XYZ file of N, CA, C and O in Angstrom:
872
model
N 47.048 65.980 -68.476
C 45.785 65.869 -69.329
C 46.005 65.894 -70.741
O 46.930 67.030 -71.433
N 45.409 65.437 -71.950
C 45.523 65.418 -73.492
C 44.756 66.848 -73.829
O 43.940 67.418 -72.850
N 45.449 67.594 -74.542
C 44.555 68.520 -75.419
C 43.428 68.308 -75.738
O 43.108 67.523 -75.661
N 42.722 69.250 -75.796
C 41.332 69.435 -76.712
C 41.503 68.599 -78.067
O 42.517 68.714 -78.664
N 40.260 67.769 -78.378
C 40.469 66.978 -79.561
C 40.804 68.032 -80.790
O 41.911 67.637 -81.647
N 40.011 69.208 -80.755
C 40.817 70.132 -82.283
C 41.735 70.576 -81.986
O 42.316 71.059 -82.896
N 42.329 70.434 -80.784
C 44.203 71.284 -80.860
C 44.602 70.459 -80.678
O 45.887 71.069 -80.350
N 44.484 68.904 -80.588
C 45.360 68.018 -80.225
C 46.404 68.034 -81.002
O 46.543 67.927 -82.438
N 47.836 68.596 -80.552
C 48.874 68.577 -81.800
C 49.150 67.005 -82.361
O 49.505 66.174 -82.002
N 49.234 67.429 -83.796
C 49.822 65.565 -84.500
C 50.903 65.573 -84.146
O 51.735 65.677 -83.931
N 50.917 64.102 -83.769
C 51.915 63.496 -83.524
C 52.361 62.196 -84.350
O 51.281 60.987 -83.869
N 53.613 62.133 -85.147
C 53.501 61.000 -85.916
C 53.411 59.553 -85.119
O 54.447 59.671 -84.029
N 53.238 58.361 -85.726
C 53.161 57.140 -84.871
C 54.311 56.513 -85.573
O 53.785 56.526 -86.713
N 55.287 56.014 -84.921
C 56.489 55.528 -85.679
C 56.518 54.018 -85.427
O 55.916 53.613 -84.503
N 57.655 53.339 -85.762
C 58.520 51.908 -85.579
C 58.284 51.934 -84.243
O 58.359 51.114 -83.576
N 59.257 52.819 -83.916
C 59.706 52.901 -82.428
C 58.804 52.864 -81.281
O 58.382 52.237 -80.410
N 57.156 53.437 -82.029
C 55.972 53.238 -80.793
C 55.729 51.831 -80.827
O 55.261 51.415 -80.243
N 55.662 51.626 -81.944
C 55.158 49.745 -82.430
C 56.164 48.881 -81.280
O 55.612 48.380 -80.511
N 57.264 49.382 -81.585
C 58.413 48.325 -81.014
C 58.015 48.325 -79.222
O 58.493 47.709 -78.276
N 58.292 49.626 -78.686
C 57.760 49.937 -77.572
C 57.101 49.465 -76.612
O 56.602 48.843 -75.641
N 55.318 49.447 -77.427
C 54.245 48.948 -77.538
C 54.558 47.112 -76.914
O 54.056 46.749 -76.062
N 55.013 46.661 -77.905
C 55.177 45.519 -77.916
C 56.038 45.302 -76.893
O 56.008 43.845 -75.856
N 57.217 45.607 -76.462
C 57.911 45.629 -75.334
C 57.871 45.472 -74.363
O 57.918 44.917 -73.233
N 56.445 46.521 -74.047
C 55.758 46.750 -72.712
C 54.797 46.122 -72.502
O 54.969 45.224 -71.019
N 54.356 45.315 -73.554
C 53.409 43.960 -73.458
C 54.325 42.507 -72.840
O 53.648 41.960 -72.103
N 55.144 42.473 -73.744
C 56.007 41.312 -73.574
C 56.827 41.234 -71.878
O 56.491 40.208 -71.254
N 57.117 42.724 -71.457
C 57.749 42.716 -69.888
C 56.103 42.453 -69.234
O 56.668 41.765 -67.926
N 55.018 42.880 -69.152
C 54.126 42.580 -68.298
C 53.738 41.189 -68.592
O 53.440 40.287 -67.184
N 53.437 40.563 -69.492
C 53.100 39.241 -69.801
C 53.892 38.061 -69.109
O 53.357 36.963 -68.885
N 55.580 38.478 -69.731
C 56.169 37.856 -68.923
C 56.541 37.667 -67.420
O 56.988 36.681 -67.105
N 55.842 38.601 -66.893
C 55.899 38.647 -65.456
C 54.783 37.621 -64.827
O 54.762 37.576 -63.389
N 53.990 37.387 -65.655
C 53.161 36.058 -64.945
C 53.232 34.971 -64.701
O 54.645 34.663 -65.111
N 52.780 34.464 -63.447
C 53.283 33.617 -62.503
C 53.507 32.210 -63.750
O 52.482 32.113 -64.275
N 54.277 31.531 -63.109
C 54.392 30.020 -63.869
C 52.876 29.506 -63.978
O 52.786 28.566 -65.031
N 52.277 29.715 -62.879
C 50.731 28.826 -62.743
C 49.803 29.492 -63.505
O 48.528 29.531 -63.127
N 49.861 30.902 -64.089
C 49.138 31.672 -64.900
C 48.062 30.875 -65.397
O 48.490 30.176 -66.036
N 46.904 31.381 -65.576
C 45.688 30.668 -65.792
C 45.526 31.722 -67.680
O 44.510 32.398 -67.731
N 46.240 30.777 -68.401
C 46.354 31.310 -69.652
C 44.610 31.062 -70.517
O 44.231 31.590 -71.519
N 43.988 30.143 -69.707
C 42.489 29.747 -70.219
C 41.508 30.099 -69.677
O 40.292 30.129 -70.129
N 42.138 31.356 -68.997
C 41.044 32.329 -68.213
C 40.289 33.255 -69.137
O 40.932 33.857 -70.047
N 39.220 33.687 -68.912
C 38.730 34.760 -70.000
C 39.507 36.205 -69.797
O 39.980 36.373 -68.847
N 39.589 36.878 -71.051
C 40.025 37.709 -70.786
C 39.448 38.955 -70.971
O 38.696 39.641 -71.998
N 39.580 39.613 -70.237
C 38.505 40.713 -69.875
C 36.735 40.506 -70.022
O 36.438 39.634 -69.902
N 36.606 41.757 -70.701
C 35.335 41.476 -71.739
C 35.275 40.234 -72.353
O 34.037 40.795 -73.229
N 35.893 39.845 -73.147
C 35.907 39.292 -74.241
C 35.809 37.992 -74.220
O 35.569 37.473 -73.324
N 35.068 37.337 -75.067
C 34.720 36.014 -75.218
C 35.619 34.908 -75.677
O 35.747 33.808 -75.512
N 36.767 35.336 -75.865
C 38.009 34.807 -75.856
C 38.917 34.236 -74.722
O 38.587 35.312 -73.466
N 39.907 33.547 -74.612
C 40.616 33.338 -73.488
C 41.777 34.111 -73.449
O 42.077 34.818 -74.930
N 42.933 33.842 -72.493
C 43.790 34.942 -72.484
C 44.835 34.368 -73.753
O 45.525 35.294 -74.569
N 45.336 33.162 -73.860
C 45.752 32.581 -74.824
C 45.251 33.374 -75.735
O 46.196 33.518 -76.746
N 44.021 32.865 -76.276
C 43.520 33.316 -77.877
C 43.680 34.882 -77.961
O 43.830 35.274 -79.065
N 43.740 35.517 -77.226
C 43.630 37.177 -77.526
C 45.108 37.074 -77.534
O 45.471 38.172 -78.500
N 45.946 36.875 -77.287
C 47.708 37.117 -77.526
C 47.676 36.607 -78.866
O 48.737 37.098 -79.183
N 47.277 35.373 -79.106
C 47.208 34.538 -80.531
C 46.821 35.772 -81.672
O 47.010 36.275 -82.630
N 45.626 36.345 -81.148
C 45.181 37.100 -82.161
C 45.917 38.427 -82.286
O 45.796 38.951 -82.950
N 46.468 38.564 -81.016
C 46.931 40.005 -81.240
C 48.357 39.828 -82.354
O 48.698 40.594 -82.750
N 49.328 39.011 -81.630
C 50.106 38.149 -82.603
C 49.738 38.433 -84.404
O 50.553 39.080 -85.405
N 48.607 37.982 -84.485
C 47.981 37.810 -85.677
C 47.690 39.163 -86.590
O 47.879 39.413 -87.595
N 47.175 40.084 -85.264
C 46.720 41.719 -85.755
C 48.391 41.937 -86.122
O 48.258 42.963 -87.339
N 49.233 41.750 -85.321
C 50.502 42.628 -85.873
C 51.028 42.450 -87.430
O 51.312 42.802 -87.796
N 50.825 40.887 -87.075
C 51.411 39.860 -88.707
C 50.450 40.682 -89.902
O 51.075 40.926 -90.785
N 49.066 40.780 -89.460
C 48.316 41.069 -90.567
C 48.640 42.465 -91.295
O 48.872 42.684 -92.380
N 48.930 43.606 -90.426
C 49.344 44.841 -90.597
C 50.663 45.084 -91.170
O 50.571 45.324 -92.327
N 51.703 43.849 -90.829
C 53.090 44.016 -91.751
C 52.864 43.493 -93.028
O 53.296 43.665 -93.514
N 52.013 42.488 -93.414
C 52.032 42.065 -94.642
C 50.791 42.917 -95.420
O 51.561 42.717 -96.700
N 50.148 43.350 -94.936
C 49.593 44.898 -95.885
C 50.346 45.557 -96.436
O 50.482 46.030 -97.329
N 51.679 45.722 -95.604
C 52.889 46.940 -96.237
C 53.656 46.427 -97.227
O 54.389 46.725 -97.759
N 53.680 44.861 -97.591
C 54.761 44.088 -98.381
C 54.523 44.569 -100.171
O 55.460 44.699 -100.379
N 53.184 44.112 -100.666
C 53.325 44.044 -101.978
C 53.868 45.852 -102.228
O 53.145 46.608 -101.466
N 54.442 45.571 -103.717
C 54.496 46.848 -103.929
C 53.429 47.553 -104.702
O 53.253 48.901 -104.720
N 52.117 46.919 -105.095
C 50.863 47.375 -105.553
C 50.243 46.527 -104.866
O 49.471 45.822 -105.591
N 49.553 47.064 -103.860
C 48.635 46.125 -102.715
C 47.132 46.665 -103.732
O 46.853 47.879 -103.864
N 46.257 45.696 -103.106
C 45.042 45.925 -103.490
C 44.574 47.259 -102.515
O 44.265 47.005 -101.659
N 43.754 48.260 -103.058
C 42.719 48.906 -102.443
C 41.489 48.561 -102.151
O 40.746 48.940 -101.042
N 41.406 47.074 -102.253
C 40.043 46.453 -101.930
C 40.178 45.678 -101.024
O 38.573 44.958 -100.846
N 40.972 44.603 -101.024
C 41.002 43.402 -100.418
C 42.228 43.386 -99.328
O 43.624 44.003 -99.668
N 42.247 42.656 -98.359
C 43.595 42.252 -97.486
C 44.321 41.213 -98.542
O 43.796 40.751 -99.449
N 45.703 41.152 -98.067
C 46.591 40.005 -98.613
C 45.943 39.116 -98.508
O 45.571 38.538 -96.975
N 45.484 38.047 -99.225
C 44.693 36.755 -98.915
C 45.060 35.491 -98.647
O 45.165 34.460 -98.696
N 45.735 36.019 -97.222
C 46.043 34.597 -96.638
C 44.752 33.812 -96.289
O 43.812 34.463 -95.563
N 44.926 32.723 -95.726
C 43.707 31.935 -94.836
C 43.881 32.312 -93.244
O 44.537 32.143 -92.557
N 42.723 32.438 -92.959
C 42.327 32.819 -91.511
C 41.069 31.944 -90.983
O 40.205 31.695 -91.720
N 41.473 31.147 -89.888
C 40.302 30.585 -89.483
C 40.526 30.305 -87.994
O 41.564 30.929 -87.143
N 39.337 29.464 -87.505
C 39.285 29.466 -85.700
C 39.419 27.982 -85.691
O 39.060 27.243 -85.971
N 40.150 28.155 -84.404
C 40.291 26.880 -83.758
C 39.035 26.150 -82.823
O 39.042 24.938 -82.669
N 38.357 26.969 -82.790
C 36.885 26.777 -82.327
C 35.712 27.749 -82.750
O 36.011 28.485 -82.953
N 34.752 27.206 -82.193
C 33.548 28.067 -82.835
C 33.409 29.490 -81.746
O 33.852 28.872 -80.599
N 33.141 30.432 -82.083
C 33.685 31.548 -81.299
C 34.846 32.171 -80.873
O 35.000 33.147 -80.426
N 35.898 31.119 -81.340
C 37.567 31.811 -81.109
C 37.793 32.880 -82.401
O 37.477 33.185 -83.649
N 38.961 33.663 -82.193
C 39.633 34.402 -83.299
C 39.834 33.680 -84.612
O 40.550 32.596 -84.451
N 39.472 34.289 -85.481
C 39.978 33.848 -86.901
C 41.628 34.412 -87.364
O 41.419 35.478 -87.136
N 42.317 33.711 -87.276
C 43.770 34.008 -87.260
C 44.044 33.038 -88.482
O 44.246 32.334 -88.823
N 45.373 33.655 -89.123
C 46.299 33.273 -89.571
C 47.640 32.939 -88.649
O 47.866 31.592 -89.094
N 47.684 33.089 -87.555
C 49.040 32.906 -86.734
C 47.835 32.328 -85.407
O 47.417 32.323 -84.746
N 48.761 30.936 -85.200
C 48.161 30.091 -84.483
C 49.713 29.401 -83.825
O 50.409 29.191 -84.548
N 49.677 29.339 -82.525
C 50.638 29.035 -81.656
C 50.661 27.573 -81.270
O 49.506 27.060 -80.467
N 51.760 27.056 -81.352
C 51.809 25.290 -80.459
C 51.590 25.518 -79.064
O 52.782 26.284 -78.560
N 50.825 25.050 -78.566
C 50.034 25.389 -77.135
C 51.362 24.295 -76.312
O 51.494 24.644 -75.165
N 51.841 23.501 -77.010
C 52.994 22.452 -76.225
C 54.194 23.321 -76.252
O 54.952 23.008 -74.993
N 54.058 24.467 -76.576
C 55.422 25.539 -75.791
C 55.213 26.118 -74.730
O 55.596 26.932 -74.243
N 53.845 26.302 -74.679
C 53.630 27.034 -73.191
C 53.748 28.341 -73.480
O 53.581 29.194 -74.754
N 53.371 29.138 -72.401
C 53.653 30.849 -72.360
C 54.912 31.443 -73.000
O 54.654 32.167 -73.820
N 56.061 30.815 -72.372
C 57.184 31.432 -73.660
C 56.847 31.410 -75.181
O 57.409 32.251 -75.475
N 56.662 29.770 -75.084
C 56.256 30.223 -76.975
C 55.130 30.762 -77.759
O 55.520 31.423 -78.761
N 54.310 31.404 -76.497
C 53.408 32.240 -77.009
C 53.786 33.781 -76.984
O 53.633 34.420 -78.099
N 54.575 33.977 -76.244
C 55.145 35.214 -76.251
C 56.326 35.594 -77.002
O 56.593 36.727 -77.828
N 57.144 34.427 -77.538
C 57.770 34.517 -78.627
C 57.239 34.730 -79.918
O 58.148 35.539 -81.095
N 56.210 34.397 -80.380
C 55.640 34.416 -81.672
C 55.014 35.912 -81.462
O 55.197 36.397 -82.475
N 54.517 36.251 -80.356
C 54.092 37.976 -80.471
C 55.341 38.634 -80.637
O 55.463 39.672 -81.505
N 56.371 38.235 -79.857
C 57.459 39.367 -80.155
C 58.029 39.319 -81.458
O 58.141 40.241 -82.266
N 57.684 38.134 -82.617
C 58.517 37.984 -83.811
C 57.283 38.819 -84.550
O 57.481 39.486 -85.451
N 55.849 38.778 -84.491
C 55.060 39.691 -85.244
C 55.175 40.910 -84.695
O 55.075 41.643 -85.723
N 55.574 41.387 -83.657
C 55.541 42.717 -83.486
C 56.940 43.332 -84.045
O 56.811 44.448 -84.743
N 58.153 42.566 -83.960
C 59.287 43.033 -84.583
C 59.144 42.906 -86.170
O 59.718 43.887 -87.062
N 58.337 42.292 -86.901
C 57.489 42.069 -88.337
C 56.945 43.522 -88.788
O 57.456 44.155 -89.331
N 56.267 43.647 -87.840
C 55.379 44.977 -88.354
C 56.619 46.197 -87.875
O 56.418 47.152 -88.876
N 57.179 46.332 -86.943
C 57.923 47.442 -86.722
C 58.750 47.275 -88.445
O 59.501 48.516 -88.656
N 59.650 46.323 -88.570
C 60.404 46.494 -89.668
C 59.770 46.915 -90.940
O 60.165 47.637 -91.770
N 58.604 46.455 -90.963
C 57.571 46.826 -92.424
C 57.443 48.391 -92.235
O 57.393 49.313 -93.359
N 57.420 48.964 -91.266
C 56.515 50.246 -90.815
C 57.884 51.327 -91.310
O 57.926 52.409 -92.149
N 59.003 50.801 -90.790
C 60.307 51.172 -91.180
C 60.735 51.452 -92.615
O 61.499 52.335 -93.236
N 60.369 50.774 -93.397
C 60.859 50.258 -94.479
C 59.763 50.660 -95.856
O 60.213 50.710 -97.033
N 58.388 50.896 -95.357
C 57.655 51.018 -96.382
C 57.582 52.502 -96.861
O 58.227 53.516 -96.530
N 57.456 52.472 -98.666
C 57.723 53.776 -99.325
C 56.505 54.608 -98.835
O 55.231 54.202 -98.264
N 56.695 55.683 -98.776
C 56.028 56.448 -97.979
C 54.636 57.156 -98.443
O 53.849 57.111 -98.018
N 54.467 56.734 -99.885
C 53.491 56.730 -100.634
C 52.367 55.754 -100.833
O 51.478 55.792 -101.312
N 53.145 54.431 -99.761
C 52.363 53.105 -100.264
C 50.860 53.575 -99.459
O 50.659 54.035 -98.067
N 49.594 52.914 -99.694
C 48.679 53.026 -99.226
C 47.884 51.592 -99.331
O 47.811 50.729 -100.616
N 47.267 50.944 -98.315
C 47.142 49.132 -98.250
C 45.712 49.441 -97.743
O 45.429 50.271 -96.960
N 44.832 48.033 -98.187
C 43.437 48.233 -97.902
C 43.285 47.911 -96.198
O 44.260 47.221 -95.587
N 42.013 48.487 -95.610
C 42.048 48.201 -94.286
C 40.200 48.551 -94.391
O 40.176 49.547 -94.660
N 39.398 47.828 -93.442
C 38.002 47.625 -93.433
C 37.739 49.275 -92.904
O 36.968 49.745 -93.023
N 38.731 49.806 -92.249
C 38.492 51.106 -91.532
C 39.098 52.537 -92.333
O 39.292 53.243 -91.599
N 39.530 52.321 -93.456
C 40.212 53.300 -93.894
C 41.283 52.685 -94.825
O 42.318 52.361 -93.965
N 41.807 52.768 -96.041
C 42.905 52.652 -96.473
C 44.029 53.665 -96.245
O 43.772 54.153 -95.931
N 44.846 52.692 -95.832
C 45.835 53.726 -95.050
C 47.513 53.198 -95.488
O 47.788 52.424 -96.006
N 48.507 54.451 -94.542
C 49.341 54.001 -94.875
C 50.186 53.727 -93.779
O 49.657 52.996 -92.535
N 51.777 53.497 -93.624
C 52.627 53.312 -92.724
C 52.309 53.697 -91.147
O 52.028 52.543 -90.365
N 52.175 54.450 -91.197
C 52.007 55.488 -89.814
C 50.625 55.136 -89.288
O 50.581 54.494 -88.183
N 49.554 54.793 -90.220
C 48.241 54.465 -89.870
C 48.630 52.801 -89.350
O 48.129 52.477 -88.182
N 49.188 52.216 -90.256
C 49.636 50.840 -89.465
C 50.076 50.060 -88.304
O 49.622 49.361 -87.542
N 50.813 51.150 -88.087
C 51.730 51.256 -87.196
C 51.108 51.478 -86.009
O 50.929 51.298 -84.812
N 50.253 52.867 -85.705
C 48.808 53.371 -85.035
C 48.182 51.896 -84.407
O 47.363 51.942 -83.497
N 47.628 51.337 -85.603
C 46.574 50.408 -85.580
C 47.272 49.165 -84.395
O 46.684 48.673 -83.699
N 48.645 48.779 -84.983
C 49.343 48.022 -84.349
C 49.395 48.069 -82.454
O 49.395 47.687 -81.898
N 49.996 49.693 -82.630
C 50.002 49.996 -80.875
C 48.473 50.134 -80.264
O 48.161 49.381 -79.154
N 47.120 50.469 -81.291
C 46.197 50.047 -80.478
C 45.942 48.926 -80.160
O 45.240 48.677 -78.883
N 46.240 47.994 -80.393
C 45.775 46.515 -80.812
C 46.616 45.887 -79.750
O 45.842 45.211 -78.671
N 47.864 46.325 -79.510
C 48.921 46.125 -77.993
C 48.225 46.460 -77.120
O 48.381 45.424 -76.026
N 47.935 47.680 -77.098
C 47.567 48.074 -75.815
C 46.516 47.757 -75.167
O 46.368 47.811 -74.336
N 45.361 47.693 -75.825
C 44.279 47.119 -75.326
C 43.754 45.693 -75.249
O 43.259 45.201 -74.286
N 44.619 45.474 -76.003
C 44.680 43.636 -75.464
C 45.698 43.332 -74.380
O 45.270 41.991 -73.887
N 46.294 44.065 -74.348
C 47.170 43.424 -72.943
C 46.343 44.304 -72.052
O 46.484 43.437 -70.687
N 45.948 45.209 -72.216
C 44.457 45.335 -70.946
C 44.021 43.906 -70.768
O 43.490 43.522 -69.570
N 43.329 43.471 -71.682
C 42.473 42.324 -71.690
C 42.936 41.243 -71.173
O 42.455 40.897 -70.102
N 44.225 40.946 -71.591
C 44.968 39.710 -70.929
C 45.431 39.753 -69.240
O 44.713 39.061 -68.753
N 45.845 41.245 -69.257
C 45.893 41.747 -68.085
C 44.602 41.544 -66.658
O 44.994 40.588 -65.495
N 43.752 41.790 -67.491
C 42.329 41.683 -66.370
C 42.560 40.201 -66.497
O 41.926 39.610 -65.073
N 42.422 39.204 -67.262
C 42.250 37.814 -67.022
C 43.313 37.154 -66.236
O 43.469 36.304 -65.540
N 44.706 37.536 -66.531
C 45.938 37.625 -65.295
C 45.948 37.527 -64.165
O 46.622 37.481 -63.292
N 44.719 38.657 -63.964
C 45.676 39.486 -62.774
C 46.730 40.431 -62.212
O 46.984 40.509 -61.319
N 46.816 41.118 -63.574
C 47.807 41.554 -64.074
C 47.627 43.147 -64.084
O 46.558 43.454 -64.103
N 48.411 44.383 -63.511
C 47.902 45.772 -63.415
C 48.871 46.081 -64.858
O 49.884 46.101 -65.036
N 48.357 46.821 -65.394
C 48.588 47.313 -66.905
C 48.129 48.967 -66.672
O 47.015 49.217 -66.813
N 48.928 49.687 -67.142
C 48.941 51.302 -67.310
C 49.760 51.952 -68.075
O 51.278 52.163 -68.143
N 49.402 51.867 -69.568
C 50.649 52.152 -70.685
C 50.720 53.773 -70.462
O 50.254 54.716 -69.920
N 51.888 54.325 -71.323
C 52.537 55.468 -71.237
C 51.387 56.576 -72.051
O 50.976 55.909 -72.841
N 51.264 57.589 -71.269
C 50.372 58.616 -72.257
C 50.565 59.085 -73.626
O 49.768 59.109 -74.315
N 52.060 58.804 -73.557
C 52.515 59.411 -75.103
C 51.997 58.522 -75.836
O 51.381 58.980 -77.234
N 52.191 56.873 -75.755
C 51.645 56.221 -76.917
C 49.973 56.073 -76.976
O 49.778 56.368 -78.185
N 49.473 56.446 -75.785
C 48.183 56.489 -75.997
C 47.607 57.777 -76.777
O 46.711 58.001 -77.998
N 48.126 58.389 -76.492
C 47.855 59.989 -77.006
C 48.306 60.095 -78.778
O 47.132 60.487 -79.457
N 49.142 59.658 -78.863
C 49.505 59.633 -80.381
C 48.503 58.689 -81.317
O 48.201 59.333 -82.337
N 48.006 57.510 -80.599
C 47.318 56.816 -81.518
C 45.864 57.240 -81.426
O 45.120 57.526 -82.665
N 45.377 58.286 -80.638
C 44.248 58.839 -80.635
C 44.151 59.680 -81.262
O 43.104 59.817 -81.922
N 44.974 60.502 -81.398
C 45.318 61.720 -82.510
C 45.241 61.195 -84.117
O 44.460 61.601 -84.805
N 46.165 60.165 -84.354
C 45.709 59.111 -85.690
C 44.759 58.674 -85.852
O 44.558 58.867 -87.165
N 43.927 58.115 -84.949
C 42.936 57.120 -85.706
C 41.697 57.308 -84.845
O 40.681 56.709 -85.640
N 41.285 58.313 -83.850
C 40.116 58.624 -83.468
C 39.888 60.097 -83.527
O 39.862 60.644 -82.249
N 39.895 60.514 -84.489
C 39.204 62.304 -84.526
C 38.039 62.523 -84.082
O 37.977 63.587 -83.263
N 37.253 61.224 -83.403
C 36.100 61.730 -83.077
C 35.951 61.858 -81.697
O 35.162 61.729 -80.953
N 37.431 61.123 -80.750
C 36.725 61.318 -79.530
C 37.046 62.619 -78.684
O 37.485 63.770 -79.433
N 36.590 63.035 -77.458
C 36.631 63.877 -76.855
C 37.707 64.467 -76.103
O 38.817 63.126 -76.027
N 38.154 65.764 -75.837
C 39.822 66.125 -75.341
C 39.671 66.522 -74.201
O 38.407 66.315 -73.321
N 40.620 66.826 -73.606
C 40.758 67.250 -72.016
C 39.892 66.137 -71.233
O 39.716 66.244 -70.194
N 41.084 64.890 -71.781
C 40.479 63.716 -70.260
C 41.730 62.800 -71.040
O 42.703 62.831 -71.923
N 42.108 62.276 -69.680
C 43.630 61.115 -69.609
C 43.584 60.268 -70.797
O 42.706 59.698 -71.191
N 44.770 60.078 -71.459
C 44.607 59.381 -72.795
C 44.402 58.103 -72.533
O 43.565 57.467 -73.587
N 44.735 57.335 -71.346
C 44.674 55.973 -71.357
C 42.910 55.840 -71.184
O 42.423 54.894 -71.860
N 42.789 56.322 -70.240
C 40.713 55.515 -70.469
C 40.113 56.523 -71.099
O 39.304 55.887 -71.862
N 41.035 57.416 -71.830
C 40.113 57.579 -73.265
C 40.084 56.567 -74.547
O 38.977 56.367 -74.965
N 41.217 56.107 -74.457
C 41.533 55.090 -75.446
C 40.491 54.161 -74.971
O 39.953 53.546 -75.813
N 40.528 53.262 -73.512
C 39.663 52.531 -73.545
C 38.205 52.719 -73.749
O 37.517 52.057 -74.580
N 37.957 53.741 -73.618
C 36.417 54.570 -73.778
C 36.136 54.269 -75.236
O 35.106 53.907 -75.848
N 37.263 54.905 -76.234
C 37.076 54.921 -77.127
C 36.847 53.491 -78.223
O 36.474 53.268 -79.184
N 37.428 52.335 -77.428
C 37.807 50.945 -77.657
C 36.445 50.192 -77.342
O 36.519 48.592 -77.083
N 35.580 50.792 -76.551
C 34.554 50.171 -75.942
C 34.779 49.572 -74.430
O 33.862 48.872 -74.045
N 35.900 49.603 -73.966
C 36.428 48.796 -72.732
C 36.486 49.559 -71.659
O 36.554 49.703 -70.227
N 35.906 51.118 -71.324
C 35.528 51.928 -70.225
C 34.796 52.925 -70.243
O 34.243 53.259 -71.500
N 34.606 53.961 -69.258
C 33.760 55.059 -68.806
C 34.607 56.234 -68.891
O 35.486 56.130 -68.351
N 33.682 56.839 -69.570
C 34.060 58.565 -69.564
C 33.103 59.444 -68.854
O 31.963 59.145 -69.443
N 33.305 60.301 -67.792
C 32.114 61.017 -67.369
C 31.592 61.660 -68.358
O 32.497 62.627 -69.396
N 30.095 61.945 -68.068
C 29.507 62.704 -69.312
C 29.342 61.839 -70.460
O 28.457 62.443 -71.667
N 29.717 60.622 -70.879
C 29.499 60.155 -71.897
C 29.143 58.632 -72.045
O 29.396 57.992 -71.088
N 28.233 58.144 -73.048
C 27.684 57.292 -72.770
C 28.716 55.948 -73.329
O 29.608 56.287 -74.266
N 28.654 55.043 -72.447
C 29.993 54.219 -72.944
C 29.553 53.408 -74.644
O 28.320 52.963 -74.562
N 30.468 52.891 -75.196
C 30.507 52.589 -76.179
C 30.377 51.121 -76.419
O 31.113 50.070 -75.938
N 28.937 50.840 -77.249
C 28.820 49.479 -77.563
C 29.661 48.893 -79.094
O 29.201 47.947 -79.088
N 29.546 50.077 -79.626
C 30.149 50.044 -81.333
C 31.153 51.086 -81.663
O 31.007 52.066 -80.995
N 32.212 50.635 -82.250
C 33.290 51.709 -82.362
C 34.245 51.193 -83.598
O 34.340 49.997 -83.795
N 35.038 52.129 -84.261
C 35.545 52.244 -84.891
C 36.888 52.874 -85.332
O 37.047 54.321 -84.061
N 38.086 52.917 -86.017
C 38.681 53.756 -85.827
C 38.679 54.586 -87.527
O 38.070 54.049 -88.258
N 39.589 55.621 -87.851
C 39.988 56.010 -89.316
C 41.206 55.478 -89.390
O 42.334 56.548 -88.952
N 41.105 54.901 -89.922
C 42.994 54.946 -90.770
C 43.278 55.823 -91.941
O 44.612 55.730 -92.672
N 42.833 56.173 -92.570
C 42.859 57.062 -93.905
C 43.862 58.273 -93.703
O 43.549 58.767 -92.135
N 45.024 58.077 -94.156
C 45.948 59.487 -94.159
C 45.163 60.670 -93.317
O 44.270 61.144 -94.263
N 45.656 61.712 -92.650
C 45.014 62.970 -92.430
C 45.538 63.995 -93.523
O 44.965 64.500 -93.602
N 46.247 63.849 -94.299
C 46.934 64.616 -95.491
C 47.296 63.722 -96.621
O 47.127 62.856 -96.798
């Protein structure tokens, strides 16, 4: 069980955590059978499994490039073009050639994960970059990347009929860094699903809107 929110010991989220989360995701999605329905709906999302993996890759890419400029804007993201391939689809910079199949999709995801891992490792300690949920440092963007990876792997796993239960340590670390408002005394993975509107916790109303807090804690 995780300690209470107010007593939860801080634990830095690192580049190694990003790498671990992405590799666990790749291992799981890579185990999908050749005939897996990548066009099936991803959990409770309005996107299919392929689109959700594209969106995840795009998230990792977007967080990485926020750490690139020496003097990032405090008011906007790096101005890449984001667009959707269909009405209601995710707005991405990153899109994958569907002719490459699932192997190509996962290769793009792996590349974007490696990019964020590298940028978190090399970003100057004092760097602060824009995010709508609070201008953040490299650790914050690492934590965002881990959250996106864990919860979107959950979404895709539901669509593909795979079982997914990430390590408690990864979940607890990002809860500490990004979700100071969540309850303590509950298992980290169900708590992260609840915090992101994907699950229930006893005695808590299910979230229909949610956010994290990206600002550094100190």
